[in-house]
Structures are given as C-alpha cells and as structure tokens.
Amino acid sequence: LALGTQRPLIQEAICRLDGLPEVSAPILVCNEEHRFLVAEQLRSLDRSDGLILLEPVGRNTAPALALAAHATLAEGEDEILVVMPADQVILDAGAFREAVVTGARLAGQGRLVTFGIVPVCPETGYGYLRKGAPLDGADAFELARFVEKPDRPTAEGYLDSGEYLWNSGIFMMRASHWLEELEAHRPDIAAAVERAWRGGERDEDFYRAAKADFIACPADSIDYAVMEKAGGGVVVPLDADWSDVGSWPALWEICPRDAEGNVTQGDVLAEGVRDSLMISQHRLLAAVGVTDLMIVETADAVLVVHRDHAQRVKDIVQRLKEQGRDEHKVHRTVHRPWGAYERICNGARFQVKRITVKPGASLSLQMHHHRAEHWIVVTGTARVTCGDEVFLLGENESTYIPLGTRHRLENPGSIALEIIEVQSGSYLGEDDIVRFEDRYKRC
C-alpha cells in the first residue's frame, strides 16, 4: 500500500538506503503466501538482485533476522545488517541515512545498535528506550533499558525528562554478532533456525526455509530474545519524521489533511465531518456530521472505528477467526508468479474471477476435481490447452473447460492478457487443483 508516500511502504523501505556507498542487495523475509507479491515489489523497482527468504509460518522478528544473517554469511561476507520493518514511514531520508552511518560505525565496533525516535508527544502506543551515558565521538548513547508501552501519565513523564526515545524497531549489527548473541541468549531459536536454513532450498529468487524445522522454532522478537538481555547495546537518536503506520490513527497523523482535519482517498463525499480518515477503494463513501472516525471501504469489507478505539480492531479480527471467516486473511486480489487474479463475486456453486496474465507467462497445466470453468477473453490473446487441443482465443472469444480436464492458460502476446473466469461446481476452493507441469516449480 502507498500510505502517505508516493510508493508502497515496502518499496520505500527497500530504497531507504539508496545513496549510501557499499550497500548490498536487499534481503526480504516474508511469509510464503506473500512471496509473489513481494517479488512484484522488487520487480517494480528493477531490483531483481534482491533475495526473498520464505517463512512457512510467522515466528516474529528474532528468527527472521537469524535467517537473514545465515543468508548473508552464506555469501561469504560478514556484513553489517540494517534491520527495517516494512510498515514504517520515514519522510526525512537524509536524516535517516546520517543515523545509519553512525550506526554502521558502532556496529562495526561490535555493538548492537538500535534507533530511538525523538518523541514529539506522550505516545502510549509505542515502547520506549531509556538513554544511558553518551558515547564519545558519536551522536549515540549507551542503551540503559527497554520500557513497555506506558500509560499516559508515565509517557508524559518520559517526554518531560528528555531521557527517553520511542522504540523504532530498527536495528544494526554484524550478521555473525547477531547469531552469536542469539546462541548465547536463545539457543533454542538459534538451533532451530540453523536447521531450517541448512535444510532449506533455493527456488529461483526465493529461499524456502525447511518447513518442519521452522515451525518447531519458538517465536520471539529481537527485543525480547537478545536486545534486553545482551550487554553492549547502544541507541542512536533518530529525528527523521518517522511514523510506525501500525494503525489507522497513525496513518491519519502522517497524511495531509484538509481544513477540517480530514484525510480522504478515493470516491469520498463528506459533509460536516471533522478529524476523520475516509478511504474508498471501490464505492462511493459518504459521511455526514461525524468526528474522529476511521472509515475504510474495500471490496470485501467496510471498517468504521472511532480514532480512540482503533486498537480494538484486533478484537474484530479475532471474532472473524472464531467464526471461520476468511476476510482477515484472504485478499480480493491475489498475486501469482504469472500475474494476479481478483475475486469479483461468488455464491452457491459459482465464483467469478478477473485473471491477468503477464506477457509471456503461463499458468500450470492443471485439472480440478470439483469444478468446471468458462473463460472469456477481455484483452490480449490467450493460448489455451484443453485436453488434447491447443488453440488461440482473441478478445470477446470464449471457451469451456469441463470438470476433470487437463488445461492451461498462457499469454503468448506482448501485452497483458485479461480474462473473466466463471467457475461452477460443488467445491470452489483454491486447494482443488492438481498440477502436472509448472514452470514455477509448484507441482
């Protein structure tokens, strides 16, 4: 998502070190389900040299960083790693790079470096870092301690004291140093990740950690696993117009607002609305006479939450899980190595999708046990395999794929192929697929 920035946040993070010398190709750690979406972000930036490490399940940041450290050392270099979340906004890139230069010097001296945001208000949604003694010759401090998210009076005291910084979740250290500290303080995580790395396999631009070993790895954060226990930690103050876009109010804070304090995006009509966030992706969003609301409309759901209660969105997510719904985990648009598909609508025994295939790309040769499919070409040219037949379809032409028939969709042209697919059958889940051939090694 491009939230308050010109590019999606993950692209901003990838490019954040541009302009600094001797910066290696990026390493991205993500869940296996997001691999093609992340790969598309690299492709959009023409950064095909990046390595994507795939986790079969999320195990928090400490194991993720350990995977990245192993990947770095496997290339024969014990490099200094800059660890950055992909959901942050840093508007002053120059100030950030200056802080990174300071952090690199300290990490090169064997220090564990974290970056503390110079606070501008008594924020209760962030953890804090207490500064220790200043370091000679560097705009940095010994790291005295980590502090959990405080209540309002405590946060006000932290702000007044000048001794505390917000915990940014950004770190620097040598790859080997991280693994040494992880071995010292969480040997169970260190051992599990090493097994997952050694048992993993390369798959084109991806490296897939061994599933069973990584699932067995305990979950823990960089802070809890190592930083709060290890000695020698330092904190570099960062005053770079930073925001952790982890909530809708945070997004409202960083985006330009109109005279009434509103942030709007998409097809929005507001009358008598103040200090609100209104985002529409598909339909007209109209609001009248409300204040301090976060309203977000997407194709599959609408969220309305008061700004002061945005942290309770997680309670709604939990209820969706308990009810067995999929809105919290399944996107309407799903990226694949060959392109993407968007679920338009579905009902009893039918589903409609818009499928986009990149030029020269191909879906797998496959079949389905429980559904038949109708394909209608909207733009481009399709090469269709249906049973023993192979034929071309142009715009406004269609074909039928019977249940149980081997089939394949390809784009032989130089422009994107777009089709409408109508599925019908007793079961329409994505797991009803048998692959026989696949250039992306998904068989």
CSV table of C-alpha atoms in Angstrom, one decimal:
chain,number,residue,atom,x,y,z
A,1,LEU,CA,0.0,0.0,0.0
A,2,ALA,CA,1.1,3.6,-0.7
A,3,LEU,CA,0.0,5.1,2.6
A,4,GLY,CA,1.1,8.7,2.9
A,5,THR,CA,4.0,8.1,0.5
A,6,GLN,CA,4.5,8.0,-3.3
A,7,ARG,CA,5.3,4.3,-3.3
A,8,PRO,CA,4.1,1.3,-1.3
A,9,LEU,CA,5.8,1.2,2.1
A,10,ILE,CA,7.8,-1.9,1.3
A,11,GLN,CA,9.3,-0.2,-1.7
A,12,GLU,CA,10.1,2.8,0.4
A,13,ALA,CA,11.9,0.5,2.9
A,14,ILE,CA,13.9,-1.2,0.1
A,15,CYS,CA,15.0,2.2,-1.3
A,16,ARG,CA,15.7,3.8,2.0
A,17,LEU,CA,19.5,3.3,1.9
A,18,ASP,CA,19.9,4.5,-1.7
A,19,GLY,CA,22.7,7.0,-1.9
A,20,LEU,CA,24.9,5.3,0.7
A,21,PRO,CA,28.1,3.6,-0.5
A,22,GLU,CA,28.6,-0.1,-0.4
A,23,VAL,CA,25.0,-1.1,0.2
A,24,SER,CA,24.4,-4.7,-0.8
A,25,ALA,CA,21.3,-6.2,-2.4
A,26,PRO,CA,18.3,-6.2,-0.1
A,27,ILE,CA,17.1,-9.3,1.8
A,28,LEU,CA,13.4,-9.6,2.4
A,29,VAL,CA,11.8,-12.0,4.9
A,30,CYS,CA,8.2,-12.8,4.4
A,31,ASN,CA,5.5,-15.5,4.7
A,32,GLU,CA,5.4,-18.0,1.9
A,33,GLU,CA,1.9,-16.8,1.0
A,34,HIS,CA,3.2,-13.3,0.2
A,35,ARG,CA,6.2,-14.4,-1.9
A,36,PHE,CA,4.9,-13.3,-5.3
A,37,LEU,CA,3.5,-10.0,-4.0
A,38,VAL,CA,6.9,-9.2,-2.5
A,39,ALA,CA,8.7,-10.3,-5.7
A,40,GLU,CA,6.5,-8.0,-7.7
A,41,GLN,CA,7.6,-5.1,-5.5
A,42,LEU,CA,11.3,-5.8,-6.3
A,43,ARG,CA,10.5,-6.2,-10.0
A,44,SER,CA,8.7,-2.8,-10.0
A,45,LEU,CA,11.9,-1.2,-8.6
A,46,ASP,CA,14.1,-3.2,-11.1
A,47,ARG,CA,15.8,-4.7,-8.1
A,48,SER,CA,16.0,-8.3,-9.3
A,49,ASP,CA,19.2,-8.8,-7.2
A,50,GLY,CA,17.2,-9.0,-4.0
A,51,LEU,CA,16.8,-12.2,-2.1
A,52,ILE,CA,13.5,-13.3,-0.6
A,53,LEU,CA,13.5,-15.6,2.3
A,54,LEU,CA,10.3,-17.5,2.9
A,55,GLU,CA,8.9,-18.5,6.3
A,56,PRO,CA,6.3,-21.2,6.3
A,57,VAL,CA,4.8,-19.6,9.4
A,58,GLY,CA,5.4,-16.4,11.3
A,59,ARG,CA,7.8,-16.7,14.2
A,60,ASN,CA,8.4,-13.0,15.0
A,61,THR,CA,11.5,-10.9,14.2
A,62,ALA,CA,14.3,-12.8,16.0
A,63,PRO,CA,14.1,-16.0,13.8
A,64,ALA,CA,13.5,-13.8,10.7
A,65,LEU,CA,16.7,-11.9,11.4
A,66,ALA,CA,18.6,-15.1,12.0
A,67,LEU,CA,17.5,-16.4,8.6
A,68,ALA,CA,18.8,-13.2,7.0
A,69,ALA,CA,22.1,-13.5,8.9
A,70,HIS,CA,22.6,-17.0,7.7
A,71,ALA,CA,21.9,-15.9,4.1
A,72,THR,CA,24.4,-13.1,4.4
A,73,LEU,CA,27.2,-15.4,5.8
A,74,ALA,CA,26.4,-18.0,3.1
A,75,GLU,CA,27.6,-15.4,0.5
A,76,GLY,CA,31.0,-15.3,2.3
A,77,GLU,CA,30.6,-11.9,3.8
A,78,ASP,CA,30.1,-10.9,7.4
A,79,GLU,CA,28.2,-7.7,6.6
A,80,ILE,CA,26.5,-5.2,8.8
A,81,LEU,CA,22.8,-5.7,8.6
A,82,VAL,CA,20.3,-2.8,8.8
A,83,VAL,CA,17.0,-4.3,10.0
A,84,MET,CA,13.9,-2.3,9.0
A,85,PRO,CA,10.2,-3.1,9.3
A,86,ALA,CA,8.3,-2.7,6.0
A,87,ASP,CA,5.4,-0.8,7.6
A,88,GLN,CA,7.1,2.5,8.6
A,89,VAL,CA,7.2,5.9,7.1
A,90,ILE,CA,10.4,8.0,7.3
A,91,LEU,CA,9.9,11.2,5.4
A,92,ASP,CA,13.4,12.7,6.1
A,93,ALA,CA,15.5,10.1,4.2
A,94,GLY,CA,18.7,12.2,4.6
A,95,ALA,CA,18.5,12.3,8.4
A,96,PHE,CA,17.8,8.6,8.4
A,97,ARG,CA,20.9,7.9,6.3
A,98,GLU,CA,23.0,10.0,8.6
A,99,ALA,CA,21.9,8.0,11.5
A,100,VAL,CA,22.6,4.8,9.6
A,101,VAL,CA,26.2,6.0,9.0
A,102,THR,CA,26.6,6.5,12.8
A,103,GLY,CA,25.0,3.1,13.4
A,104,ALA,CA,27.3,1.3,10.9
A,105,ARG,CA,30.4,2.7,12.6
A,106,LEU,CA,29.2,1.4,16.0
A,107,ALA,CA,28.1,-1.9,14.7
A,108,GLY,CA,31.5,-2.3,13.1
A,109,GLN,CA,33.0,-1.9,16.5
A,110,GLY,CA,30.9,-4.9,17.8
A,111,ARG,CA,28.0,-3.0,19.2
A,112,LEU,CA,24.3,-3.9,19.0
A,113,VAL,CA,22.6,-0.8,17.6
A,114,THR,CA,19.0,0.3,17.9
A,115,PHE,CA,17.5,3.5,16.8
A,116,GLY,CA,15.3,5.6,19.1
A,117,ILE,CA,12.8,8.1,17.7
A,118,VAL,CA,13.0,11.6,19.3
A,119,PRO,CA,9.5,11.8,20.8
A,120,VAL,CA,7.1,14.7,19.9
A,121,CYS,CA,4.2,13.7,22.2
A,122,PRO,CA,3.5,11.4,25.2
A,123,GLU,CA,2.6,8.5,23.0
A,124,THR,CA,1.2,5.4,24.7
A,125,GLY,CA,1.2,3.1,21.7
A,126,TYR,CA,5.0,2.7,21.4
A,127,GLY,CA,7.6,1.1,23.6
A,128,TYR,CA,10.4,3.4,24.9
A,129,LEU,CA,14.2,3.3,25.2
A,130,ARG,CA,16.0,4.9,28.1
A,131,LYS,CA,19.2,6.6,27.1
A,132,GLY,CA,22.3,5.9,29.2
A,133,ALA,CA,25.7,7.7,29.1
A,134,PRO,CA,26.6,9.5,25.9
A,135,LEU,CA,29.2,7.9,23.7
A,136,ASP,CA,32.4,9.8,22.9
A,137,GLY,CA,32.7,11.0,19.3
A,138,ALA,CA,29.2,9.8,18.3
A,139,ASP,CA,25.7,11.1,18.4
A,140,ALA,CA,24.6,8.0,20.4
A,141,PHE,CA,24.1,6.7,23.9
A,142,GLU,CA,24.5,3.5,25.9
A,143,LEU,CA,21.2,1.7,25.9
A,144,ALA,CA,20.1,1.8,29.6
A,145,ARG,CA,16.9,-0.3,29.2
A,146,PHE,CA,13.8,-1.1,27.2
A,147,VAL,CA,10.4,0.1,28.6
A,148,GLU,CA,7.0,-1.4,27.7
A,149,LYS,CA,4.2,0.8,26.4
A,150,PRO,CA,3.4,3.2,29.2
A,151,ASP,CA,0.1,4.8,30.4
A,152,ARG,CA,-0.5,8.5,29.7
A,153,PRO,CA,1.0,10.0,32.9
A,154,THR,CA,4.1,7.8,32.6
A,155,ALA,CA,4.5,8.8,29.0
A,156,GLU,CA,4.2,12.5,29.9
A,157,GLY,CA,7.0,12.0,32.5
A,158,TYR,CA,9.2,10.3,29.9
A,159,LEU,CA,8.7,13.2,27.5
A,160,ASP,CA,9.4,15.8,30.1
A,161,SER,CA,12.6,14.1,31.3
A,162,GLY,CA,14.3,14.1,27.9
A,163,GLU,CA,15.8,10.7,28.8
A,164,TYR,CA,13.6,8.5,26.7
A,165,LEU,CA,13.1,7.7,23.0
A,166,TRP,CA,10.5,5.8,21.1
A,167,ASN,CA,11.5,2.2,20.2
A,168,SER,CA,11.6,2.3,16.4
A,169,GLY,CA,12.2,-1.5,15.8
A,170,ILE,CA,15.1,-0.6,13.6
A,171,PHE,CA,18.5,-2.3,14.4
A,172,MET,CA,22.0,-2.7,13.1
A,173,MET,CA,24.6,-5.4,13.8
A,174,ARG,CA,27.0,-7.7,12.1
A,175,ALA,CA,25.5,-10.9,10.9
A,176,SER,CA,27.8,-13.1,12.9
A,177,HIS,CA,27.3,-10.9,16.0
A,178,TRP,CA,23.6,-11.5,15.9
A,179,LEU,CA,23.9,-15.2,15.6
A,180,GLU,CA,26.4,-15.3,18.5
A,181,GLU,CA,24.1,-13.3,20.7
A,182,LEU,CA,21.1,-15.4,19.8
A,183,GLU,CA,23.1,-18.5,20.6
A,184,ALA,CA,24.0,-17.0,24.0
A,185,HIS,CA,20.5,-15.9,25.0
A,186,ARG,CA,18.1,-18.1,23.0
A,187,PRO,CA,20.0,-21.2,21.9
A,188,ASP,CA,16.7,-22.9,21.1
A,189,ILE,CA,15.9,-20.3,18.5
A,190,ALA,CA,19.4,-20.3,17.2
A,191,ALA,CA,19.5,-24.1,16.7
A,192,ALA,CA,16.0,-24.3,15.1
A,193,VAL,CA,16.8,-21.6,12.6
A,194,GLU,CA,20.1,-23.1,11.7
A,195,ARG,CA,18.4,-26.4,11.0
A,196,ALA,CA,15.7,-24.6,9.0
A,197,TRP,CA,18.4,-22.8,7.0
A,198,ARG,CA,20.5,-25.8,6.3
A,199,GLY,CA,17.5,-27.9,5.4
A,200,GLY,CA,16.0,-25.2,3.1
A,201,GLU,CA,16.2,-25.0,-0.6
A,202,ARG,CA,16.6,-22.4,-3.3
A,203,ASP,CA,13.7,-21.8,-5.6
A,204,GLU,CA,14.5,-19.2,-8.3
A,205,ASP,CA,14.6,-15.9,-6.5
A,206,PHE,CA,13.3,-17.4,-3.2
A,207,TYR,CA,14.9,-19.4,-0.4
A,208,ARG,CA,12.4,-21.6,1.3
A,209,ALA,CA,13.3,-22.5,5.0
A,210,ALA,CA,12.8,-26.1,5.9
A,211,LYS,CA,9.1,-26.2,7.0
A,212,ALA,CA,9.2,-28.7,9.9
A,213,ASP,CA,12.3,-27.1,11.5
A,214,PHE,CA,11.0,-23.6,11.2
A,215,ILE,CA,7.6,-24.5,12.6
A,216,ALA,CA,9.3,-26.0,15.6
A,217,CYS,CA,11.2,-22.7,16.2
A,218,PRO,CA,10.0,-20.7,19.2
A,219,ALA,CA,8.6,-17.3,18.4
A,220,ASP,CA,10.3,-14.2,19.9
A,221,SER,CA,11.1,-10.6,19.0
A,222,ILE,CA,14.6,-9.1,18.5
A,223,ASP,CA,14.0,-7.0,21.6
A,224,TYR,CA,13.0,-9.8,23.9
A,225,ALA,CA,15.2,-12.5,22.6
A,226,VAL,CA,18.5,-10.6,22.7
A,227,MET,CA,18.5,-6.8,23.0
A,228,GLU,CA,17.1,-6.7,26.5
A,229,LYS,CA,19.5,-9.3,27.7
A,230,ALA,CA,22.7,-8.6,25.9
A,231,GLY,CA,25.3,-6.1,27.1
A,232,GLY,CA,26.9,-3.5,24.8
A,233,GLY,CA,23.7,-2.2,23.3
A,234,VAL,CA,23.7,1.4,22.1
A,235,VAL,CA,20.9,3.7,20.8
A,236,VAL,CA,21.2,6.2,18.0
A,237,PRO,CA,18.6,9.1,18.2
A,238,LEU,CA,16.6,9.4,15.0
A,239,ASP,CA,14.8,12.6,14.2
A,240,ALA,CA,13.6,11.9,10.7
A,241,ASP,CA,9.8,12.5,10.6
A,242,TRP,CA,9.2,8.8,11.5
A,243,SER,CA,5.9,7.1,11.9
A,244,ASP,CA,5.0,3.5,12.6
A,245,VAL,CA,2.0,3.0,10.4
A,246,GLY,CA,0.6,0.2,12.5
A,247,SER,CA,-2.9,1.7,13.0
A,248,TRP,CA,-5.4,3.9,11.2
A,249,PRO,CA,-4.8,6.8,13.5
A,250,ALA,CA,-1.1,6.7,12.7
A,251,LEU,CA,-2.0,6.9,9.0
A,252,TRP,CA,-4.3,9.9,9.7
A,253,GLU,CA,-1.4,11.6,11.5
A,254,ILE,CA,1.1,11.3,8.7
A,255,CYS,CA,-1.2,12.1,5.7
A,256,PRO,CA,-2.0,15.7,4.5
A,257,ARG,CA,-5.3,16.9,6.0
A,258,ASP,CA,-7.8,19.4,4.7
A,259,ALA,CA,-9.1,22.4,6.6
A,260,GLU,CA,-11.5,20.3,8.6
A,261,GLY,CA,-8.7,17.9,9.6
A,262,ASN,CA,-9.9,15.1,7.3
A,263,VAL,CA,-7.8,12.7,5.2
A,264,THR,CA,-9.7,11.4,2.2
A,265,GLN,CA,-8.7,8.9,-0.6
A,266,GLY,CA,-10.9,7.7,-3.4
A,267,ASP,CA,-14.5,8.5,-4.1
A,268,VAL,CA,-15.5,10.3,-0.9
A,269,LEU,CA,-18.2,12.9,-0.1
A,270,ALA,CA,-18.0,14.4,3.4
A,271,GLU,CA,-20.4,17.0,4.9
A,272,GLY,CA,-19.8,18.4,8.4
A,273,VAL,CA,-17.1,15.8,9.1
A,274,ARG,CA,-14.0,16.7,11.1
A,275,ASP,CA,-10.7,15.0,12.1
A,276,SER,CA,-11.5,11.7,10.3
A,277,LEU,CA,-9.9,9.3,7.9
A,278,MET,CA,-12.1,8.2,4.9
A,279,ILE,CA,-10.7,5.8,2.3
A,280,SER,CA,-12.8,4.3,-0.5
A,281,GLN,CA,-11.4,1.8,-2.9
A,282,HIS,CA,-14.5,0.6,-4.9
A,283,ARG,CA,-17.7,2.5,-4.0
A,284,LEU,CA,-18.8,6.0,-3.1
A,285,LEU,CA,-18.2,6.6,0.6
A,286,ALA,CA,-20.5,9.3,2.1
A,287,ALA,CA,-20.2,10.6,5.6
A,288,VAL,CA,-22.3,13.3,7.4
A,289,GLY,CA,-21.8,15.0,10.7
A,290,VAL,CA,-19.3,12.7,12.3
A,291,THR,CA,-16.0,13.4,14.1
A,292,ASP,CA,-12.8,11.3,14.9
A,293,LEU,CA,-13.8,8.3,12.8
A,294,MET,CA,-11.7,6.0,10.7
A,295,ILE,CA,-13.8,4.7,7.8
A,296,VAL,CA,-12.2,2.3,5.3
A,297,GLU,CA,-14.1,0.8,2.4
A,298,THR,CA,-12.7,-2.1,0.4
A,299,ALA,CA,-14.3,-4.6,-2.0
A,300,ASP,CA,-15.0,-7.2,0.7
A,301,ALA,CA,-15.5,-5.2,3.9
A,302,VAL,CA,-16.1,-1.8,5.5
A,303,LEU,CA,-14.5,-0.7,8.7
A,304,VAL,CA,-15.9,2.1,10.9
A,305,VAL,CA,-14.0,2.8,14.1
A,306,HIS,CA,-13.5,5.7,16.5
A,307,ARG,CA,-10.0,7.1,16.5
A,308,ASP,CA,-9.6,6.4,20.2
A,309,HIS,CA,-10.7,2.8,19.9
A,310,ALA,CA,-8.6,1.8,16.8
A,311,GLN,CA,-6.5,-0.7,18.9
A,312,ARG,CA,-9.7,-2.8,19.3
A,313,VAL,CA,-9.7,-3.7,15.6
A,314,LYS,CA,-7.8,-6.8,16.6
A,315,ASP,CA,-10.9,-7.9,18.6
A,316,ILE,CA,-12.8,-7.9,15.3
A,317,VAL,CA,-10.1,-9.9,13.7
A,318,GLN,CA,-10.3,-12.5,16.5
A,319,ARG,CA,-14.1,-12.7,16.1
A,320,LEU,CA,-13.6,-13.3,12.3
A,321,LYS,CA,-11.2,-16.2,13.1
A,322,GLU,CA,-13.7,-17.6,15.7
A,323,GLN,CA,-16.5,-17.5,13.1
A,324,GLY,CA,-14.4,-19.3,10.5
A,325,ARG,CA,-14.5,-16.4,8.1
A,326,ASP,CA,-11.6,-15.5,5.7
A,327,GLU,CA,-11.8,-11.7,5.3
A,328,HIS,CA,-8.9,-11.3,7.7
A,329,LYS,CA,-6.5,-13.4,5.7
A,330,VAL,CA,-7.7,-13.6,2.1
A,331,HIS,CA,-7.3,-10.6,-0.2
A,332,ARG,CA,-9.6,-10.0,-3.1
A,333,THR,CA,-6.6,-9.6,-5.4
A,334,VAL,CA,-4.1,-12.4,-5.1
A,335,HIS,CA,-0.7,-12.2,-6.8
A,336,ARG,CA,0.9,-15.2,-8.5
A,337,PRO,CA,4.2,-15.5,-10.4
A,338,TRP,CA,2.3,-15.4,-13.7
A,339,GLY,CA,0.2,-12.3,-12.8
A,340,ALA,CA,-2.8,-12.0,-10.5
A,341,TYR,CA,-6.5,-12.8,-10.0
A,342,GLU,CA,-9.3,-10.8,-8.4
A,343,ARG,CA,-12.4,-12.4,-7.0
A,344,ILE,CA,-15.3,-10.4,-8.3
A,345,CYS,CA,-18.2,-12.3,-6.7
A,346,ASN,CA,-19.2,-15.7,-5.5
A,347,GLY,CA,-22.3,-17.6,-4.4
A,348,ALA,CA,-23.7,-21.1,-4.0
A,349,ARG,CA,-21.8,-23.3,-6.6
A,350,PHE,CA,-20.3,-20.4,-8.6
A,351,GLN,CA,-17.4,-17.9,-8.4
A,352,VAL,CA,-16.3,-15.1,-10.9
A,353,LYS,CA,-12.7,-14.0,-11.2
A,354,ARG,CA,-10.8,-11.5,-13.2
A,355,ILE,CA,-7.5,-13.1,-14.2
A,356,THR,CA,-4.5,-11.1,-15.5
A,357,VAL,CA,-1.5,-12.9,-17.1
A,358,LYS,CA,1.8,-11.2,-17.8
A,359,PRO,CA,3.2,-11.2,-21.3
A,360,GLY,CA,5.0,-14.5,-21.9
A,361,ALA,CA,3.7,-16.0,-18.7
A,362,SER,CA,1.8,-19.3,-18.2
A,363,LEU,CA,-0.3,-20.9,-15.6
A,364,SER,CA,0.4,-24.5,-14.7
A,365,LEU,CA,-1.0,-27.5,-16.7
A,366,GLN,CA,-3.7,-28.5,-14.2
A,367,MET,CA,-7.1,-30.0,-13.5
A,368,HIS,CA,-9.9,-29.7,-11.0
A,369,HIS,CA,-12.0,-32.5,-9.4
A,370,HIS,CA,-15.0,-30.4,-8.4
A,371,ARG,CA,-15.4,-27.5,-10.8
A,372,ALA,CA,-15.7,-26.6,-14.4
A,373,GLU,CA,-14.7,-23.2,-15.8
A,374,HIS,CA,-15.8,-20.8,-18.5
A,375,TRP,CA,-13.1,-18.3,-19.9
A,376,ILE,CA,-13.9,-15.1,-21.7
A,377,VAL,CA,-11.0,-13.0,-23.1
A,378,VAL,CA,-11.3,-9.3,-22.4
A,379,THR,CA,-8.0,-8.0,-23.7
A,380,GLY,CA,-5.0,-9.7,-25.2
A,381,THR,CA,-4.5,-13.1,-26.8
A,382,ALA,CA,-4.8,-16.4,-24.9
A,383,ARG,CA,-3.2,-19.7,-25.8
A,384,VAL,CA,-5.5,-22.4,-24.3
A,385,THR,CA,-4.7,-26.0,-23.7
A,386,CYS,CA,-7.9,-28.1,-23.1
A,387,GLY,CA,-7.4,-31.8,-23.1
A,388,ASP,CA,-5.5,-32.7,-26.3
A,389,GLU,CA,-6.4,-29.4,-28.0
A,390,VAL,CA,-4.2,-26.2,-28.1
A,391,PHE,CA,-5.8,-23.1,-29.7
A,392,LEU,CA,-5.8,-19.3,-29.6
A,393,LEU,CA,-8.5,-17.0,-28.3
A,394,GLY,CA,-8.8,-13.3,-29.1
A,395,GLU,CA,-10.9,-10.5,-27.5
A,396,ASN,CA,-14.6,-11.3,-26.9
A,397,GLU,CA,-14.0,-15.0,-27.6
A,398,SER,CA,-14.6,-17.7,-25.0
A,399,THR,CA,-14.1,-21.4,-24.2
A,400,TYR,CA,-15.3,-24.0,-21.7
A,401,ILE,CA,-13.1,-26.2,-19.5
A,402,PRO,CA,-15.0,-29.3,-18.4
A,403,LEU,CA,-14.6,-30.7,-14.9
A,404,GLY,CA,-11.7,-33.1,-14.7
A,405,THR,CA,-10.0,-31.9,-17.9
A,406,ARG,CA,-6.3,-31.0,-18.0
A,407,HIS,CA,-5.9,-27.4,-19.1
A,408,ARG,CA,-3.6,-24.5,-19.2
A,409,LEU,CA,-3.8,-20.7,-19.9
A,410,GLU,CA,-0.9,-18.9,-21.5
A,411,ASN,CA,-0.2,-15.4,-22.7
A,412,PRO,CA,1.9,-15.5,-25.9
A,413,GLY,CA,1.5,-11.8,-26.6
A,414,SER,CA,3.3,-8.6,-25.7
A,415,ILE,CA,0.5,-7.1,-23.7
A,416,ALA,CA,-1.2,-8.3,-20.6
A,417,LEU,CA,-3.9,-10.9,-21.1
A,418,GLU,CA,-7.1,-10.3,-19.1
A,419,ILE,CA,-9.9,-12.9,-18.9
A,420,ILE,CA,-13.1,-13.3,-16.9
A,421,GLU,CA,-13.3,-16.8,-15.4
A,422,VAL,CA,-16.7,-18.2,-14.3
A,423,GLN,CA,-16.3,-21.3,-12.1
A,424,SER,CA,-19.2,-23.6,-11.3
A,425,GLY,CA,-19.2,-26.8,-9.2
A,426,SER,CA,-19.7,-28.4,-5.8
A,427,TYR,CA,-16.5,-27.0,-4.3
A,428,LEU,CA,-14.6,-23.9,-5.4
A,429,GLY,CA,-11.6,-23.8,-3.0
A,430,GLU,CA,-8.1,-22.9,-4.2
A,431,ASP,CA,-6.9,-26.3,-3.0
A,432,ASP,CA,-8.9,-28.2,-5.6
A,433,ILE,CA,-6.0,-28.2,-8.1
A,434,VAL,CA,-3.8,-30.9,-9.4
A,435,ARG,CA,-0.7,-29.6,-11.2
A,436,PHE,CA,1.0,-31.7,-13.9
A,437,GLU,CA,3.5,-29.2,-15.2
A,438,ASP,CA,4.6,-25.8,-13.8
A,439,ARG,CA,7.4,-23.5,-14.8
A,440,TYR,CA,7.4,-22.1,-11.2
A,441,LYS,CA,8.0,-25.5,-9.6
A,442,ARG,CA,4.7,-25.7,-7.7
A,443,CYS,CA,4.0,-29.3,-8.7
